[in-house]
CSV table of C-alpha atoms in Angstrom, one decimal:
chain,number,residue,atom,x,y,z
K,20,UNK,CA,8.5,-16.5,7.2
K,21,UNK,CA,10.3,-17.1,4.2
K,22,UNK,CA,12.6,-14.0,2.7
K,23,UNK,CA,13.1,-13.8,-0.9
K,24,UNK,CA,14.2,-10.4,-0.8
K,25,UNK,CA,14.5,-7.3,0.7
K,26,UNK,CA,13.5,-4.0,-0.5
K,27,UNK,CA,13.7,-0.4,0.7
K,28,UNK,CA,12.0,2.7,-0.3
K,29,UNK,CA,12.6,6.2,1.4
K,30,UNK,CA,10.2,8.9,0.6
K,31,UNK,CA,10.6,12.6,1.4
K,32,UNK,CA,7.9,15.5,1.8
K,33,UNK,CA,7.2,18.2,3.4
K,34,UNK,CA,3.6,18.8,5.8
K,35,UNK,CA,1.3,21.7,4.8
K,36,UNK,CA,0.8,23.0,8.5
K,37,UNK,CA,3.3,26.6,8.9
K,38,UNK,CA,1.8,25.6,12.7
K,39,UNK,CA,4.2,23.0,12.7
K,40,UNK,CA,7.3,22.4,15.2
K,41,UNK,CA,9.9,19.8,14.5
K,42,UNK,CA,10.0,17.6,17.3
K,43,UNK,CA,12.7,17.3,19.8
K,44,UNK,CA,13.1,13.3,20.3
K,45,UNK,CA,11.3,10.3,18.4
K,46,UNK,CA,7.9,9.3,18.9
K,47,UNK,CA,7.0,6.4,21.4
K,48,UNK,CA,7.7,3.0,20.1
K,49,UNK,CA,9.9,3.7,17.0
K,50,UNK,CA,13.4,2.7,16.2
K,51,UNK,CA,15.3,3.4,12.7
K,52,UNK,CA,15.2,0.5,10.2
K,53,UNK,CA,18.7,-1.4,10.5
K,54,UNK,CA,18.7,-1.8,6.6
K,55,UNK,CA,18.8,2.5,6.6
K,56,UNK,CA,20.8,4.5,8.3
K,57,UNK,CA,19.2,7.7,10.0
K,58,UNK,CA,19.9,11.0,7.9
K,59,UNK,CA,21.9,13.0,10.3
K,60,UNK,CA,19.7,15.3,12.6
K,61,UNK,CA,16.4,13.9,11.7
K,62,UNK,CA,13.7,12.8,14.1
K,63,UNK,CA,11.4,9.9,14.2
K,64,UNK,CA,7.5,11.7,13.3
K,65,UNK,CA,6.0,8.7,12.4
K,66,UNK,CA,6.3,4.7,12.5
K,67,UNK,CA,4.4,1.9,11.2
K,68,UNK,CA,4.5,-1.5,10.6
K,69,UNK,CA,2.6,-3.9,8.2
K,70,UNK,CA,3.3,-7.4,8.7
K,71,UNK,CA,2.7,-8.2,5.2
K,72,UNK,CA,1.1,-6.3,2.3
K,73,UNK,CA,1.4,-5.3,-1.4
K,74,UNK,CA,3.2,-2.1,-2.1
K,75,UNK,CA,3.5,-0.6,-6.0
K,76,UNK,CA,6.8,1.2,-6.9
K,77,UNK,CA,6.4,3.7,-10.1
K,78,UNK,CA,10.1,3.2,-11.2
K,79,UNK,CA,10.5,0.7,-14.8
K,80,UNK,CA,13.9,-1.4,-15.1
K,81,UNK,CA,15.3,1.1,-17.3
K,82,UNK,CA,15.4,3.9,-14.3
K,83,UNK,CA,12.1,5.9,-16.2
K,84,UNK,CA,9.2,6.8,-14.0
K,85,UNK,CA,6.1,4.7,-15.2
K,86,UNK,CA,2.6,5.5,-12.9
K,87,UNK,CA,0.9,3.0,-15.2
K,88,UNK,CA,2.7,-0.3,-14.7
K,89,UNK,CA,4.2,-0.3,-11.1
K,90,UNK,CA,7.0,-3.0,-9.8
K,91,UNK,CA,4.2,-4.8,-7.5
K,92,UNK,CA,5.9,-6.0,-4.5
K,93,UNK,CA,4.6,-8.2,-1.6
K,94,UNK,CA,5.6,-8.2,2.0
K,95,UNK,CA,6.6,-6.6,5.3
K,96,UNK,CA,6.3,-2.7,4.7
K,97,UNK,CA,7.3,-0.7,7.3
K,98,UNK,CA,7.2,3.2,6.9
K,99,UNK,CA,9.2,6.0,9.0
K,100,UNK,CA,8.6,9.5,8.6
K,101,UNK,CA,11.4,12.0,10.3
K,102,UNK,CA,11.7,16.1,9.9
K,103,UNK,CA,14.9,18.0,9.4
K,104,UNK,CA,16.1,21.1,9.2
K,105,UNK,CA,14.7,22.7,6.1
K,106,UNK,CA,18.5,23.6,5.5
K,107,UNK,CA,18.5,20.0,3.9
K,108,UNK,CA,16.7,21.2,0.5
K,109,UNK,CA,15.9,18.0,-1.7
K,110,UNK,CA,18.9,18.1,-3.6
K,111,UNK,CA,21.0,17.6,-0.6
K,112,UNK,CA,19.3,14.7,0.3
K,113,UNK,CA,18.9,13.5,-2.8
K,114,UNK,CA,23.1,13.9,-3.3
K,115,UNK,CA,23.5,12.4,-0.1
K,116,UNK,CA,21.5,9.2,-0.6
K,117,UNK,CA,23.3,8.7,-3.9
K,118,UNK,CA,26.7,8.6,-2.3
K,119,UNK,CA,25.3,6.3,0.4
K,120,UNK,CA,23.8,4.1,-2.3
K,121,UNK,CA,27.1,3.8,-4.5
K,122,UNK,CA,28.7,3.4,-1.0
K,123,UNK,CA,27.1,0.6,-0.4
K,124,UNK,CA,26.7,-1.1,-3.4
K,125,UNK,CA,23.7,-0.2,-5.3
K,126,UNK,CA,22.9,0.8,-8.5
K,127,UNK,CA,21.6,4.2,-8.7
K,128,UNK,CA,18.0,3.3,-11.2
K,129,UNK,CA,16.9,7.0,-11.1
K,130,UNK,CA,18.2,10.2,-10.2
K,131,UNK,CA,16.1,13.4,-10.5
K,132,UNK,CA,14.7,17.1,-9.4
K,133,UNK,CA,12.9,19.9,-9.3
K,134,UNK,CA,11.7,20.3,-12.8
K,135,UNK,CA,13.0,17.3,-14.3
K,136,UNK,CA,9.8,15.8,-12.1
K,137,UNK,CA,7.5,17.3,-14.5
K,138,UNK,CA,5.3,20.5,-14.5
K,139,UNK,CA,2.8,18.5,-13.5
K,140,UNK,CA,4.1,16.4,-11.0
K,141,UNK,CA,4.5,18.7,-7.7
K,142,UNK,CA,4.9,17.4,-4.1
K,143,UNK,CA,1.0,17.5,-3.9
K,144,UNK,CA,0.1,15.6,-7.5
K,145,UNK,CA,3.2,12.9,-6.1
K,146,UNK,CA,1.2,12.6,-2.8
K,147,UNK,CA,-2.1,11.8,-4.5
K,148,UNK,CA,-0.2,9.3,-6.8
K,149,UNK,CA,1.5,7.9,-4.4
K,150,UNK,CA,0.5,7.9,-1.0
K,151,UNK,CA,-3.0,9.1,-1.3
K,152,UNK,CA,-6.5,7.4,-0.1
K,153,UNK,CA,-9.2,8.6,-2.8
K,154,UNK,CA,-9.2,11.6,-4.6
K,155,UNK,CA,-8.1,12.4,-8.0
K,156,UNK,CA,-5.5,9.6,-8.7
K,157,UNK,CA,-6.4,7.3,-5.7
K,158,UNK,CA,-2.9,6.6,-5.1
K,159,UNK,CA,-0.8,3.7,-5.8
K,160,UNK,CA,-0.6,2.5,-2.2
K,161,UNK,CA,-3.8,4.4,-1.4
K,162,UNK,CA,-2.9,5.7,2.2
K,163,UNK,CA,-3.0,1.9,3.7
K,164,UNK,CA,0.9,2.4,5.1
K,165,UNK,CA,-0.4,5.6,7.0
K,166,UNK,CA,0.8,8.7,7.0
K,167,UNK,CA,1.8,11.1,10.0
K,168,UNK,CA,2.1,14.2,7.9
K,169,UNK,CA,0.3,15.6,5.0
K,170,UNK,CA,2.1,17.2,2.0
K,171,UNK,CA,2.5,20.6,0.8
K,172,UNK,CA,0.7,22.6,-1.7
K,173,UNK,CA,2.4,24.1,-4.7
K,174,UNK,CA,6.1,23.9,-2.8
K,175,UNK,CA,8.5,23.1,-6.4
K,176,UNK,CA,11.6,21.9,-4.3
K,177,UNK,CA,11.4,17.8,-4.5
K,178,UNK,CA,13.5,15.1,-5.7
K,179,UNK,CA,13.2,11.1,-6.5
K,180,UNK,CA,15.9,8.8,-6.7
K,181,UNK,CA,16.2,4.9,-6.8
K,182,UNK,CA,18.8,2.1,-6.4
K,183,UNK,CA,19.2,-1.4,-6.5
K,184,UNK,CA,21.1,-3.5,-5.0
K,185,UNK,CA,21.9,-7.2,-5.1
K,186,UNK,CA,23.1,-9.2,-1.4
K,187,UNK,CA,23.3,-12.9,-1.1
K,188,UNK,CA,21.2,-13.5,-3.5
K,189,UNK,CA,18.4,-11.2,-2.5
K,190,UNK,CA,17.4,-8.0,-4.0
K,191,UNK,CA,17.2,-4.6,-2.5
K,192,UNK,CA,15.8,-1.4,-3.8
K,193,UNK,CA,15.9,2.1,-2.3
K,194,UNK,CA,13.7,4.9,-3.5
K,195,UNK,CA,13.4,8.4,-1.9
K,196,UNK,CA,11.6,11.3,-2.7
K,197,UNK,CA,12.3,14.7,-1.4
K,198,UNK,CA,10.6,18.0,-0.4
K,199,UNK,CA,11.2,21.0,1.6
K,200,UNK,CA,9.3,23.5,3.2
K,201,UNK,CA,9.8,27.1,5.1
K,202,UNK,CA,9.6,25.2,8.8
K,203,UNK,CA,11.6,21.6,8.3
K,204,UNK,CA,12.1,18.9,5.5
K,205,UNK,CA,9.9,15.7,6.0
K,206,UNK,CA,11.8,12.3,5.2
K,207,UNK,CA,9.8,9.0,4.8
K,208,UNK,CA,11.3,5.7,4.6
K,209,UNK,CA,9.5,2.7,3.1
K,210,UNK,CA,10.6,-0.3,3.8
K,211,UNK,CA,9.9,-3.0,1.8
K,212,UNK,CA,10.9,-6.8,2.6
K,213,UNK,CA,9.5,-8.9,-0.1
K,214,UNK,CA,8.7,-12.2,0.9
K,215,UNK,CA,5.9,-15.1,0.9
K,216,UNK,CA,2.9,-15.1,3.2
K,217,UNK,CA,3.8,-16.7,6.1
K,218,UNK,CA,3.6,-20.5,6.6
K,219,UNK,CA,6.5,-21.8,8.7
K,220,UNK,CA,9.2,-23.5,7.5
K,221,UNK,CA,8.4,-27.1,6.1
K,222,UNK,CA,9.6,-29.5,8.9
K,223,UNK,CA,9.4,-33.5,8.8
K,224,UNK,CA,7.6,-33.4,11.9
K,225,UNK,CA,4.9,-30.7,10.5
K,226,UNK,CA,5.1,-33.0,6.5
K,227,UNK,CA,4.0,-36.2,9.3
K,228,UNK,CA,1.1,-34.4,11.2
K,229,UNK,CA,-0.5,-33.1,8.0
K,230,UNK,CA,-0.1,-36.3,5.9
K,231,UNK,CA,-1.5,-38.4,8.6
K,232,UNK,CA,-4.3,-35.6,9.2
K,233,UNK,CA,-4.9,-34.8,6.1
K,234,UNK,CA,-2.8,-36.4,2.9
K,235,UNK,CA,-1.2,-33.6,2.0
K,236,UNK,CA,0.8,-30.7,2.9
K,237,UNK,CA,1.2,-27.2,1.0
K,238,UNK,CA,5.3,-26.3,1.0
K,239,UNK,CA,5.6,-22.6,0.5
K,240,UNK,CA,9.9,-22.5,1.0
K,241,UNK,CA,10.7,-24.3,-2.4
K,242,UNK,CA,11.7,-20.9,-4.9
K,243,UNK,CA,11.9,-20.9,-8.2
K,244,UNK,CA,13.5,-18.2,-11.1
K,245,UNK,CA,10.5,-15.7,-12.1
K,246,UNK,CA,8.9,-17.9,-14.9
K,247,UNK,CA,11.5,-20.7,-14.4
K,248,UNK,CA,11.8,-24.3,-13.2
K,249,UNK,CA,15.7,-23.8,-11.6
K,250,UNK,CA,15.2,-24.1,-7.9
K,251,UNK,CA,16.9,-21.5,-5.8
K,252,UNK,CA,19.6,-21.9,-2.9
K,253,UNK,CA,17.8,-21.0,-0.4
K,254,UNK,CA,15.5,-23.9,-1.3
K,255,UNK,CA,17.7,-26.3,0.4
K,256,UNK,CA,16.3,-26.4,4.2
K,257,UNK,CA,13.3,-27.1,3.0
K,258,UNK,CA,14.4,-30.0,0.3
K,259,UNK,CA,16.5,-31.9,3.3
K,260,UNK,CA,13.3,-31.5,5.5
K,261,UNK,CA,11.1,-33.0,3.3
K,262,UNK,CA,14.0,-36.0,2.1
K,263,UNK,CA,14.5,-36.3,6.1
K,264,UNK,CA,10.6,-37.4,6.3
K,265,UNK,CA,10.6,-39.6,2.9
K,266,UNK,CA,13.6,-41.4,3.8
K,267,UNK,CA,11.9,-42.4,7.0
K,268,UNK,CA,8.9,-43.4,5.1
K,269,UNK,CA,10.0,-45.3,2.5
K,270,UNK,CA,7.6,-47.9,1.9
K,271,UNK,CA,5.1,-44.6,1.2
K,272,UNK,CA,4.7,-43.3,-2.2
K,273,UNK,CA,3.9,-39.2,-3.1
K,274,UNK,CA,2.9,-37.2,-5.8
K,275,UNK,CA,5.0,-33.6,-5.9
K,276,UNK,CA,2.1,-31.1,-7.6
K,277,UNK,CA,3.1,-27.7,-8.4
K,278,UNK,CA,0.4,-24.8,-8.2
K,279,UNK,CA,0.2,-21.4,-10.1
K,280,UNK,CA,-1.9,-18.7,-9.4
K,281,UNK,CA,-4.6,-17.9,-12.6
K,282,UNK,CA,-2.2,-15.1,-13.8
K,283,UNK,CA,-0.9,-15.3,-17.4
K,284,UNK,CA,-1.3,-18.1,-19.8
K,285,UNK,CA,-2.9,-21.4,-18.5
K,286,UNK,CA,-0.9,-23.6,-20.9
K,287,UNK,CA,2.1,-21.9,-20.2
K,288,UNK,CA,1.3,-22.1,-16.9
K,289,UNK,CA,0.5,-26.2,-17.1
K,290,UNK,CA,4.0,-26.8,-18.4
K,291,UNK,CA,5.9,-24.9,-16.0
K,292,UNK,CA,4.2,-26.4,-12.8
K,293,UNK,CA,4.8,-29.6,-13.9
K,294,UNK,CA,8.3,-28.6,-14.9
K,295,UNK,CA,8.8,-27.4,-10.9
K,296,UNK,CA,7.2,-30.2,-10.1
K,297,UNK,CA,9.7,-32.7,-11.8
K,298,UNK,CA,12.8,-30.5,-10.9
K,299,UNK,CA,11.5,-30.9,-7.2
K,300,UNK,CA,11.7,-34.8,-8.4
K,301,UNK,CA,15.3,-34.8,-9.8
K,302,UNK,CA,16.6,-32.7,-6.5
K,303,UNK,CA,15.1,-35.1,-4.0
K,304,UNK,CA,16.3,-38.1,-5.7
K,305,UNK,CA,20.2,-37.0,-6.6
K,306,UNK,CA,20.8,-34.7,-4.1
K,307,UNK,CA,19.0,-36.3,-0.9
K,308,UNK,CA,18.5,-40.3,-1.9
K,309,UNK,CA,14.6,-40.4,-2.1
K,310,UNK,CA,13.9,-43.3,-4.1
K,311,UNK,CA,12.5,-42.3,-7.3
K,312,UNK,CA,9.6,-45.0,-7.1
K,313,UNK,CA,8.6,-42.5,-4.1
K,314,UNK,CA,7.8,-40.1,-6.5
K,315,UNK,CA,5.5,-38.9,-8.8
K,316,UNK,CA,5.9,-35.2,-10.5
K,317,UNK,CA,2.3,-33.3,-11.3
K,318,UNK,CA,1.4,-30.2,-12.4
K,319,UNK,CA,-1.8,-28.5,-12.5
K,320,UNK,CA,-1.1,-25.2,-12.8
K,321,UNK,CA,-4.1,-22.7,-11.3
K,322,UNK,CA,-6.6,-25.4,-11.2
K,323,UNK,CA,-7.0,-26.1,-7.3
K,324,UNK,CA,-6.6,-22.5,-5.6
K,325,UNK,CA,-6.7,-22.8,-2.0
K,326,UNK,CA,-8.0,-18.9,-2.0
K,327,UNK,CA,-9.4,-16.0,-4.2
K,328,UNK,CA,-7.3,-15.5,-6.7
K,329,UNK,CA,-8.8,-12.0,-6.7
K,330,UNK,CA,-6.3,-11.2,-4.0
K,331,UNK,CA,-2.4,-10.8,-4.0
K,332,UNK,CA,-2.9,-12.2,-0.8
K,333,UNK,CA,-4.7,-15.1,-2.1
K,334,UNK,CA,-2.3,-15.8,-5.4
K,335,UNK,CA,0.1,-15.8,-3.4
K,336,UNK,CA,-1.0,-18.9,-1.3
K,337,UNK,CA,-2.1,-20.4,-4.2
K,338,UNK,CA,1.3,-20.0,-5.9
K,339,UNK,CA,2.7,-23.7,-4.0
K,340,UNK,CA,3.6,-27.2,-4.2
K,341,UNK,CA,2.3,-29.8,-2.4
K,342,UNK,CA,3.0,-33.1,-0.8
K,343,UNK,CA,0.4,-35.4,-1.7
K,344,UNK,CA,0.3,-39.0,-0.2
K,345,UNK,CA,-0.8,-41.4,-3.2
C-alpha cells in the first residue's frame, strides 16, 4: 500500500461509570503507536485497528473548529484509548502535548479549554459529534473506530488541540481532546495514515500479466498535487517500473488515460486528467527513454468508474491511470 501521508489524532475523555478501576497493565494484543509516544503513566484500555477507512477531522486550515465542513481523510485508522491518573486535568495534557508538538516539529493549528469549547460543547455534546453512532448529532465518525469507554455527563474539564506537521514530504496532523473525571483521565489516540486503497505496487511483471490478460492495467502509485498535474517524488518507483516494461516492449504502442472520480466540475475535471495523463507522457519519455511514438496521453475524467462513486471507497479506486494496450 501506497503512503501519501500520515496523520495522527489523540482524543481524550473521561468514562461515565464512578464503578470504574484504572487498570494495572494493557489489554491483550495492544502496543502504543510508534508515531506517539505513551503519556507517562497511562495504560492501554482499548485498541483497534482499521485497515483502511474514512475519518472526518472538525479542525479548518485556519486552526477554527468547523463541525460542518470536516478535513475528510482516508486510510489506516487505528485508535488507542489509555486512563491516567485524574491528577492529569486537561490542561496538563493539553500543555504537555503542545510542548511535544513544538518539540517535534509541528505546528500547533488549535489550542483550547474549558470554556473556550463553548457552553454548548461539553465532553458529552463532543462525544455525540464526534465519536457517536446515532443519536442527536450522529457523529462525524459515527462509532465505526469503536470505543472502549463511554463519556461523561456534564464533567466541564476538557481541552482540544491540533498540530501539523510536515516529514519527507508527507503530512502529519495530531489532534487531542481532553477530559477528566473524579476516578482517572481517559486518553484516546487516533491514528490516522492517509493513504490509497491498496493495490500493490505497479511492477513490469504485474503491467505484463494484466496486459496480456486483459489490455490494460489500473496504476494507483502515480501522485499528483491536490487539483494539479505536477507528479510527486514518490511517483518514481512506479514510473521506472512501468519504463522497465515499455522499453522491453517496444514495438508495442499504449494509451496513458487518467481517471477522476465524479466530484467537482466535469470539464475541469476533463482537462486535468488529460493534463496527468500527458505529464505521465513527458516523464516517461525524458526521464526514462520510452519512445514517444509508444505513447498516447488520454483523459476522460469520471467517465469509466471501476466502482460506485457513492463511496469514498469507491472514488478512490476510481481516482487512477491506466495502461491501456492500443
Amino acid at each position: 500500500m501506497k503512503t501519501l501521508s500520515i496523520m495522527f489524532v489523540a482524543v481524550a475523555f473521561i468514562a461515565t461509570s464512578s464503578l470504574y478501576a484504572q487498570r494495572k497493565t494493557d489489554i491483550e494484543n495492544s502496543k502504543d503507536h510508534p508515531l506517539v509516544s505513551r503519556f507517562s503513566g497511562a495504560v492501554i484500555e482499548f485498541y483497534k485497528e482499521t485497515k483502511w477507512g474514512s475519518y472526518k477531522l472538525p479542525v479548518d486550515d485556519n486552526g477554527k473548529i468547523d463541525w460542518k465542513k470536516p478535513k475528510e481523510l482516508e486510510g489506516k485508522v487505528t485508535r488507542i484509548q489509555y486512563t491516567v491518573s485524574p491528577d492529569n486535568n486537561s490542561e496538563f495534557v493539553l500543555q504537555n502535548y503542545k510542548s511535544a508538538f513544538k518539540k517535534a516539529g509541528f505546528t500547533v493549528l488549535i489550542s483550547i479549554a474549558n470554556e473556550e469549547l463553548g457552553e454548548s460543547d461539553r465532553p458529552h455534546t463532543w462525544g455525540d459529534k464526534y465519536y457517536a453512532t446515532g443519536g442527536y448529532y450522529n457523529g462525524l465518525n459515527n462509532g465505526k473506530f469503536g470505543m472502549g469507554i463511554g463519556l461523561p455527563i456534564w464533567k466541564n474539564n476538557h481541552a482540544f488541540i491540533a498540530g501539523r506537521e510536515n516529514k519527507d514530504g508527507k503530512d502529519i496532523y495530531a489532534v487531542i481532546y481532553a477530559v477528566v473525571d473524579e476516578k482517572y483521565t481517559l486518553i484516546t489516540e487516533d491514528i490516522v495514515e492517509v493513504e490509497a486503497v491498496e493495490t500493490g505496487m505497479v511492477s513490469a511483471e504485474n503491467i505484463s500479466q494484466a496486459i496480456l490478460s486483459s489490455g490494460h492495467i489500473a496504476v494507483y502509485d502515480i501522485h499528483f498535487e491536490s487539483g494539479k498535474s505536477e507528479i510527486k517524488q514518490e511517483s518514481s518507483a512506479a514510473l521506472k517500473n512501468i519504463a522497465e516494461y515499455m522499453n522491453s516492449n517496444a514495438a508495442k504502442k499504449f494509451f496513458i488515460v487518467g481517471h477522476t472520480d465524479n466530484t467537482g466540475n466535469f470539464a475541469a475535471a476533463m482537462v486535468l486528467s488529460e493534463n496527468r495523463a500527458k505529464a505521465i507522457t513527458n516523464e516517461l519519455v525524458t526521464k526514462y527513454g520510452v519512445k514517444p511514438e509508444q505513447l498516447n496521453a488520454q483523459g476522460i475524467a469520471s467517465l469509466a468508474p471501476i466502482e460506485s462513486n457513492l463511496t469514498k471507497e469507491g472514488r478512490a479506486k476510481n481516482r487512477r491511470v491506466e495502461i491501456v494496450e492500443q
